[in-house]
């Protein structure tokens, strides 16, 4: 079975600084996807960034980028120029590719990030 | 385009009762997944529906069931409620295209069981 581990329950960062959230996962699969979701206090879950396992190039979305190390099964999220609106809980998630695995995200326990002014 | 909507937003029930939660996906989305979020267990996958068929199921007891209608709207039902069923229930919709489509989440239904 696949598992996702986020070892940092809480983190804080000063506004405009950079922070990195860690995520490791365990799988024997080759075809899968990894995601970072953000859940602000409003509780609405929002996709931040996604990475296809077959792609070696790390995904980036504006101030958000990932460091995907497939051999190490590591998938960290870097937030540059942190903003107050980045304050939220961040979830790392895994999805196995293929029939029989549809629609199922496996989430880590989450990291609460507070951006301080 | 309107987002995923869930009704009701808040529910209070007592042990032994049953409850039905509703999820309307984004227009054009045909897959709906349901998740339970609790402080202790985190986010756990309940089931996924596509074209009125359950395609995938998590490890929850049979008290948890769902269905999907021809317009892709989905409902989940929990019978014989237990205190431990208190949670935020999230639904998410996606196209899907065969790959790992982005799931768009609704605001959730907060269920409290007394």
PDB file of N, CA, C and O in Angstrom, chain B residues 34-82:
ATOM      1  N   UNK B  34     -15.144  11.209  -2.970  1.00  0.00           N
ATOM      2  CA  UNK B  34     -15.510  11.653  -1.630  1.00  0.00           C
ATOM      3  C   UNK B  34     -14.376  11.337  -0.661  1.00  0.00           C
ATOM      4  O   UNK B  34     -13.737  10.278  -0.740  1.00  0.00           O
ATOM      5  N   UNK B  35     -14.151  12.267   0.285  1.00  0.00           N
ATOM      6  CA  UNK B  35     -13.116  12.110   1.298  1.00  0.00           C
ATOM      7  C   UNK B  35     -13.679  12.488   2.662  1.00  0.00           C
ATOM      8  O   UNK B  35     -14.537  13.358   2.777  1.00  0.00           O
ATOM      9  N   UNK B  36     -13.146  11.820   3.673  1.00  0.00           N
ATOM     10  CA  UNK B  36     -13.462  12.169   5.053  1.00  0.00           C
ATOM     11  C   UNK B  36     -12.223  12.800   5.669  1.00  0.00           C
ATOM     12  O   UNK B  36     -11.118  12.266   5.535  1.00  0.00           O
ATOM     13  N   UNK B  37     -12.390  13.931   6.331  1.00  0.00           N
ATOM     14  CA  UNK B  37     -11.262  14.601   6.984  1.00  0.00           C
ATOM     15  C   UNK B  37     -11.525  14.736   8.472  1.00  0.00           C
ATOM     16  O   UNK B  37     -12.502  15.365   8.885  1.00  0.00           O
ATOM     17  N   UNK B  38     -10.661  14.136   9.274  1.00  0.00           N
ATOM     18  CA  UNK B  38     -10.738  14.244  10.729  1.00  0.00           C
ATOM     19  C   UNK B  38      -9.373  14.620  11.271  1.00  0.00           C
ATOM     20  O   UNK B  38      -8.345  14.336  10.636  1.00  0.00           O
ATOM     21  N   UNK B  39      -9.318  15.232  12.450  1.00  0.00           N
ATOM     22  CA  UNK B  39      -8.013  15.588  13.029  1.00  0.00           C
ATOM     23  C   UNK B  39      -7.135  14.367  13.281  1.00  0.00           C
ATOM     24  O   UNK B  39      -5.921  14.427  13.117  1.00  0.00           O
ATOM     25  N   UNK B  40      -7.735  13.268  13.643  1.00  0.00           N
ATOM     26  CA  UNK B  40      -6.955  12.084  13.989  1.00  0.00           C
ATOM     27  C   UNK B  40      -6.489  11.272  12.803  1.00  0.00           C
ATOM     28  O   UNK B  40      -5.338  10.832  12.742  1.00  0.00           O
ATOM     29  N   UNK B  41      -7.356  11.078  11.836  1.00  0.00           N
ATOM     30  CA  UNK B  41      -7.062  10.221  10.679  1.00  0.00           C
ATOM     31  C   UNK B  41      -6.679  10.996   9.433  1.00  0.00           C
ATOM     32  O   UNK B  41      -6.249  10.392   8.442  1.00  0.00           O
ATOM     33  N   UNK B  42      -6.826  12.302   9.470  1.00  0.00           N
ATOM     34  CA  UNK B  42      -6.477  13.090   8.288  1.00  0.00           C
ATOM     35  C   UNK B  42      -7.509  12.913   7.187  1.00  0.00           C
ATOM     36  O   UNK B  42      -8.691  12.698   7.441  1.00  0.00           O
ATOM     37  N   UNK B  43      -7.034  13.013   5.958  1.00  0.00           N
ATOM     38  CA  UNK B  43      -7.904  12.889   4.787  1.00  0.00           C
ATOM     39  C   UNK B  43      -7.884  11.459   4.279  1.00  0.00           C
ATOM     40  O   UNK B  43      -6.836  10.934   3.926  1.00  0.00           O
ATOM     41  N   UNK B  44      -9.066  10.861   4.219  1.00  0.00           N
ATOM     42  CA  UNK B  44      -9.161   9.492   3.761  1.00  0.00           C
ATOM     43  C   UNK B  44     -10.185   9.371   2.638  1.00  0.00           C
ATOM     44  O   UNK B  44     -11.277   9.934   2.725  1.00  0.00           O
ATOM     45  N   UNK B  45      -9.819   8.618   1.635  1.00  0.00           N
ATOM     46  CA  UNK B  45     -10.658   8.398   0.466  1.00  0.00           C
ATOM     47  C   UNK B  45     -11.810   7.462   0.810  1.00  0.00           C
ATOM     48  O   UNK B  45     -11.605   6.382   1.377  1.00  0.00           O
ATOM     49  N   UNK B  46     -13.011   7.883   0.436  1.00  0.00           N
ATOM     50  CA  UNK B  46     -14.194   7.051   0.666  1.00  0.00           C
ATOM     51  C   UNK B  46     -14.534   6.233  -0.582  1.00  0.00           C
ATOM     52  O   UNK B  46     -14.586   5.021  -0.552  1.00  0.00           O
ATOM     53  N   UNK B  47     -14.859   6.929  -1.667  1.00  0.00           N
ATOM     54  CA  UNK B  47     -15.171   6.260  -2.934  1.00  0.00           C
ATOM     55  C   UNK B  47     -15.180   7.268  -4.077  1.00  0.00           C
ATOM     56  O   UNK B  47     -15.168   8.476  -3.851  1.00  0.00           O
ATOM     57  N   UNK B  48     -15.205   6.713  -5.284  1.00  0.00           N
ATOM     58  CA  UNK B  48     -15.242   7.528  -6.499  1.00  0.00           C
ATOM     59  C   UNK B  48     -16.298   7.000  -7.436  1.00  0.00           C
ATOM     60  O   UNK B  48     -16.457   5.778  -7.600  1.00  0.00           O
ATOM     61  N   UNK B  49     -17.054   7.909  -8.024  1.00  0.00           N
ATOM     62  CA  UNK B  49     -18.097   7.552  -8.972  1.00  0.00           C
ATOM     63  C   UNK B  49     -17.824   8.191 -10.325  1.00  0.00           C
ATOM     64  O   UNK B  49     -17.328   9.323 -10.415  1.00  0.00           O
ATOM     65  N   UNK B  50     -18.162   7.431 -11.343  1.00  0.00           N
ATOM     66  CA  UNK B  50     -18.039   7.916 -12.722  1.00  0.00           C
ATOM     67  C   UNK B  50     -19.160   7.301 -13.527  1.00  0.00           C
ATOM     68  O   UNK B  50     -19.356   6.077 -13.486  1.00  0.00           O
ATOM     69  N   UNK B  51     -19.892   8.123 -14.251  1.00  0.00           N
ATOM     70  CA  UNK B  51     -21.012   7.636 -15.058  1.00  0.00           C
ATOM     71  C   UNK B  51     -21.919   6.710 -14.264  1.00  0.00           C
ATOM     72  O   UNK B  51     -22.260   5.600 -14.697  1.00  0.00           O
ATOM     73  N   UNK B  52     -22.278   7.163 -13.085  1.00  0.00           N
ATOM     74  CA  UNK B  52     -23.250   6.489 -12.218  1.00  0.00           C
ATOM     75  C   UNK B  52     -22.747   5.163 -11.658  1.00  0.00           C
ATOM     76  O   UNK B  52     -23.536   4.403 -11.071  1.00  0.00           O
ATOM     77  N   UNK B  53     -21.460   4.887 -11.806  1.00  0.00           N
ATOM     78  CA  UNK B  53     -20.892   3.629 -11.322  1.00  0.00           C
ATOM     79  C   UNK B  53     -19.777   3.906 -10.320  1.00  0.00           C
ATOM     80  O   UNK B  53     -18.955   4.797 -10.535  1.00  0.00           O
ATOM     81  N   UNK B  54     -19.777   3.133  -9.257  1.00  0.00           N
ATOM     82  CA  UNK B  54     -18.672   3.243  -8.317  1.00  0.00           C
ATOM     83  C   UNK B  54     -17.464   2.524  -8.899  1.00  0.00           C
ATOM     84  O   UNK B  54     -17.482   1.305  -9.095  1.00  0.00           O
ATOM     85  N   UNK B  55     -16.391   3.283  -9.120  1.00  0.00           N
ATOM     86  CA  UNK B  55     -15.208   2.691  -9.737  1.00  0.00           C
ATOM     87  C   UNK B  55     -14.119   2.354  -8.724  1.00  0.00           C
ATOM     88  O   UNK B  55     -13.253   1.525  -9.000  1.00  0.00           O
ATOM     89  N   UNK B  56     -14.155   3.003  -7.594  1.00  0.00           N
ATOM     90  CA  UNK B  56     -13.089   2.807  -6.626  1.00  0.00           C
ATOM     91  C   UNK B  56     -13.652   3.023  -5.236  1.00  0.00           C
ATOM     92  O   UNK B  56     -14.573   3.835  -5.049  1.00  0.00           O
ATOM     93  N   UNK B  57     -13.108   2.320  -4.283  1.00  0.00           N
ATOM     94  CA  UNK B  57     -13.664   2.373  -2.932  1.00  0.00           C
ATOM     95  C   UNK B  57     -12.532   2.308  -1.922  1.00  0.00           C
ATOM     96  O   UNK B  57     -11.584   1.527  -2.086  1.00  0.00           O
ATOM     97  N   UNK B  58     -12.650   3.094  -0.866  1.00  0.00           N
ATOM     98  CA  UNK B  58     -11.675   3.069   0.217  1.00  0.00           C
ATOM     99  C   UNK B  58     -12.069   2.055   1.279  1.00  0.00           C
ATOM    100  O   UNK B  58     -13.002   1.276   1.114  1.00  0.00           O
ATOM    101  N   UNK B  59     -11.356   2.090   2.392  1.00  0.00           N
ATOM    102  CA  UNK B  59     -11.576   1.117   3.462  1.00  0.00           C
ATOM    103  C   UNK B  59     -12.507   1.649   4.534  1.00  0.00           C
ATOM    104  O   UNK B  59     -12.098   1.932   5.660  1.00  0.00           O
ATOM    105  N   UNK B  60     -13.735   1.791   4.188  1.00  0.00           N
ATOM    106  CA  UNK B  60     -14.754   2.237   5.123  1.00  0.00           C
ATOM    107  C   UNK B  60     -15.828   1.168   5.231  1.00  0.00           C
ATOM    108  O   UNK B  60     -16.065   0.413   4.297  1.00  0.00           O
ATOM    109  N   UNK B  61     -16.489   1.113   6.394  1.00  0.00           N
ATOM    110  CA  UNK B  61     -17.546   0.090   6.561  1.00  0.00           C
ATOM    111  C   UNK B  61     -18.720   0.336   5.632  1.00  0.00           C
ATOM    112  O   UNK B  61     -18.883   1.431   5.071  1.00  0.00           O
ATOM    113  N   UNK B  62     -19.555  -0.680   5.510  1.00  0.00           N
ATOM    114  CA  UNK B  62     -20.683  -0.615   4.606  1.00  0.00           C
ATOM    115  C   UNK B  62     -21.718   0.425   4.968  1.00  0.00           C
ATOM    116  O   UNK B  62     -22.602   0.728   4.165  1.00  0.00           O
ATOM    117  N   UNK B  63     -21.595   1.003   6.163  1.00  0.00           N
ATOM    118  CA  UNK B  63     -22.528   2.079   6.542  1.00  0.00           C
ATOM    119  C   UNK B  63     -22.356   3.304   5.645  1.00  0.00           C
ATOM    120  O   UNK B  63     -23.248   4.148   5.553  1.00  0.00           O
ATOM    121  N   UNK B  64     -21.222   3.382   5.023  1.00  0.00           N
ATOM    122  CA  UNK B  64     -20.932   4.494   4.112  1.00  0.00           C
ATOM    123  C   UNK B  64     -21.245   4.047   2.683  1.00  0.00           C
ATOM    124  O   UNK B  64     -20.681   3.064   2.194  1.00  0.00           O
ATOM    125  N   UNK B  65     -22.124   4.736   2.045  1.00  0.00           N
ATOM    126  CA  UNK B  65     -22.492   4.377   0.681  1.00  0.00           C
ATOM    127  C   UNK B  65     -22.674   5.645  -0.134  1.00  0.00           C
ATOM    128  O   UNK B  65     -22.754   6.751   0.410  1.00  0.00           O
ATOM    129  N   UNK B  66     -22.744   5.478  -1.419  1.00  0.00           N
ATOM    130  CA  UNK B  66     -22.915   6.637  -2.277  1.00  0.00           C
ATOM    131  C   UNK B  66     -23.626   6.260  -3.548  1.00  0.00           C
ATOM    132  O   UNK B  66     -23.934   5.087  -3.801  1.00  0.00           O
ATOM    133  N   UNK B  67     -23.930   7.272  -4.315  1.00  0.00           N
ATOM    134  CA  UNK B  67     -24.471   7.041  -5.650  1.00  0.00           C
ATOM    135  C   UNK B  67     -24.234   8.277  -6.482  1.00  0.00           C
ATOM    136  O   UNK B  67     -23.930   9.362  -5.962  1.00  0.00           O
ATOM    137  N   UNK B  68     -24.405   8.088  -7.774  1.00  0.00           N
ATOM    138  CA  UNK B  68     -24.243   9.211  -8.696  1.00  0.00           C
ATOM    139  C   UNK B  68     -25.396   9.183  -9.675  1.00  0.00           C
ATOM    140  O   UNK B  68     -25.816   8.116 -10.135  1.00  0.00           O
ATOM    141  N   UNK B  69     -25.879  10.345  -9.994  1.00  0.00           N
ATOM    142  CA  UNK B  69     -27.016  10.472 -10.894  1.00  0.00           C
ATOM    143  C   UNK B  69     -26.544  10.765 -12.318  1.00  0.00           C
ATOM    144  O   UNK B  69     -25.359  11.058 -12.547  1.00  0.00           O
ATOM    145  N   UNK B  70     -27.484  10.727 -13.229  1.00  0.00           N
ATOM    146  CA  UNK B  70     -27.127  10.900 -14.649  1.00  0.00           C
ATOM    147  C   UNK B  70     -26.555  12.289 -14.932  1.00  0.00           C
ATOM    148  O   UNK B  70     -25.835  12.474 -15.913  1.00  0.00           O
ATOM    149  N   UNK B  71     -26.863  13.256 -14.083  1.00  0.00           N
ATOM    150  CA  UNK B  71     -26.302  14.604 -14.291  1.00  0.00           C
ATOM    151  C   UNK B  71     -24.960  14.776 -13.552  1.00  0.00           C
ATOM    152  O   UNK B  71     -24.471  15.892 -13.410  1.00  0.00           O
ATOM    153  N   UNK B  72     -24.406  13.672 -13.069  1.00  0.00           N
ATOM    154  CA  UNK B  72     -23.118  13.606 -12.361  1.00  0.00           C
ATOM    155  C   UNK B  72     -23.179  14.054 -10.908  1.00  0.00           C
ATOM    156  O   UNK B  72     -22.189  13.914 -10.195  1.00  0.00           O
ATOM    157  N   UNK B  73     -24.284  14.600 -10.483  1.00  0.00           N
ATOM    158  CA  UNK B  73     -24.426  14.924  -9.054  1.00  0.00           C
ATOM    159  C   UNK B  73     -24.315  13.640  -8.241  1.00  0.00           C
ATOM    160  O   UNK B  73     -24.696  12.567  -8.687  1.00  0.00           O
ATOM    161  N   UNK B  74     -23.721  13.783  -7.067  1.00  0.00           N
ATOM    162  CA  UNK B  74     -23.486  12.597  -6.256  1.00  0.00           C
ATOM    163  C   UNK B  74     -24.002  12.820  -4.842  1.00  0.00           C
ATOM    164  O   UNK B  74     -24.054  13.954  -4.344  1.00  0.00           O
ATOM    165  N   UNK B  75     -24.388  11.754  -4.224  1.00  0.00           N
ATOM    166  CA  UNK B  75     -24.779  11.771  -2.823  1.00  0.00           C
ATOM    167  C   UNK B  75     -24.012  10.696  -2.083  1.00  0.00           C
ATOM    168  O   UNK B  75     -23.673   9.654  -2.658  1.00  0.00           O
ATOM    169  N   UNK B  76     -23.722  10.984  -0.821  1.00  0.00           N
ATOM    170  CA  UNK B  76     -23.211   9.919   0.027  1.00  0.00           C
ATOM    171  C   UNK B  76     -24.119   9.811   1.251  1.00  0.00           C
ATOM    172  O   UNK B  76     -24.698  10.798   1.703  1.00  0.00           O
ATOM    173  N   UNK B  77     -24.250   8.615   1.709  1.00  0.00           N
ATOM    174  CA  UNK B  77     -25.146   8.316   2.821  1.00  0.00           C
ATOM    175  C   UNK B  77     -24.360   7.600   3.907  1.00  0.00           C
ATOM    176  O   UNK B  77     -23.529   6.726   3.614  1.00  0.00           O
ATOM    177  N   UNK B  78     -24.607   7.995   5.136  1.00  0.00           N
ATOM    178  CA  UNK B  78     -24.021   7.288   6.269  1.00  0.00           C
ATOM    179  C   UNK B  78     -25.178   6.828   7.144  1.00  0.00           C
ATOM    180  O   UNK B  78     -25.977   7.662   7.610  1.00  0.00           O
ATOM    181  N   UNK B  79     -25.287   5.549   7.346  1.00  0.00           N
ATOM    182  CA  UNK B  79     -26.365   5.020   8.178  1.00  0.00           C
ATOM    183  C   UNK B  79     -25.825   4.708   9.569  1.00  0.00           C
ATOM    184  O   UNK B  79     -24.614   4.571   9.783  1.00  0.00           O
ATOM    185  N   UNK B  80     -26.739   4.619  10.505  1.00  0.00           N
ATOM    186  CA  UNK B  80     -26.405   4.278  11.898  1.00  0.00           C
ATOM    187  C   UNK B  80     -25.173   5.056  12.365  1.00  0.00           C
ATOM    188  O   UNK B  80     -24.105   4.493  12.666  1.00  0.00           O
ATOM    189  N   UNK B  81     -25.319   6.341  12.418  1.00  0.00           N
ATOM    190  CA  UNK B  81     -24.197   7.229  12.730  1.00  0.00           C
ATOM    191  C   UNK B  81     -23.546   6.900  14.073  1.00  0.00           C
ATOM    192  O   UNK B  81     -24.231   6.559  15.059  1.00  0.00           O
ATOM    193  N   UNK B  82     -22.226   7.016  14.078  1.00  0.00           N
ATOM    194  CA  UNK B  82     -21.444   6.840  15.296  1.00  0.00           C
ATOM    195  C   UNK B  82     -20.718   8.162  15.591  1.00  0.00           C
ATOM    196  O   UNK B  82     -20.538   8.991  14.705  1.00  0.00           O
TER     197      UNK B  82
END
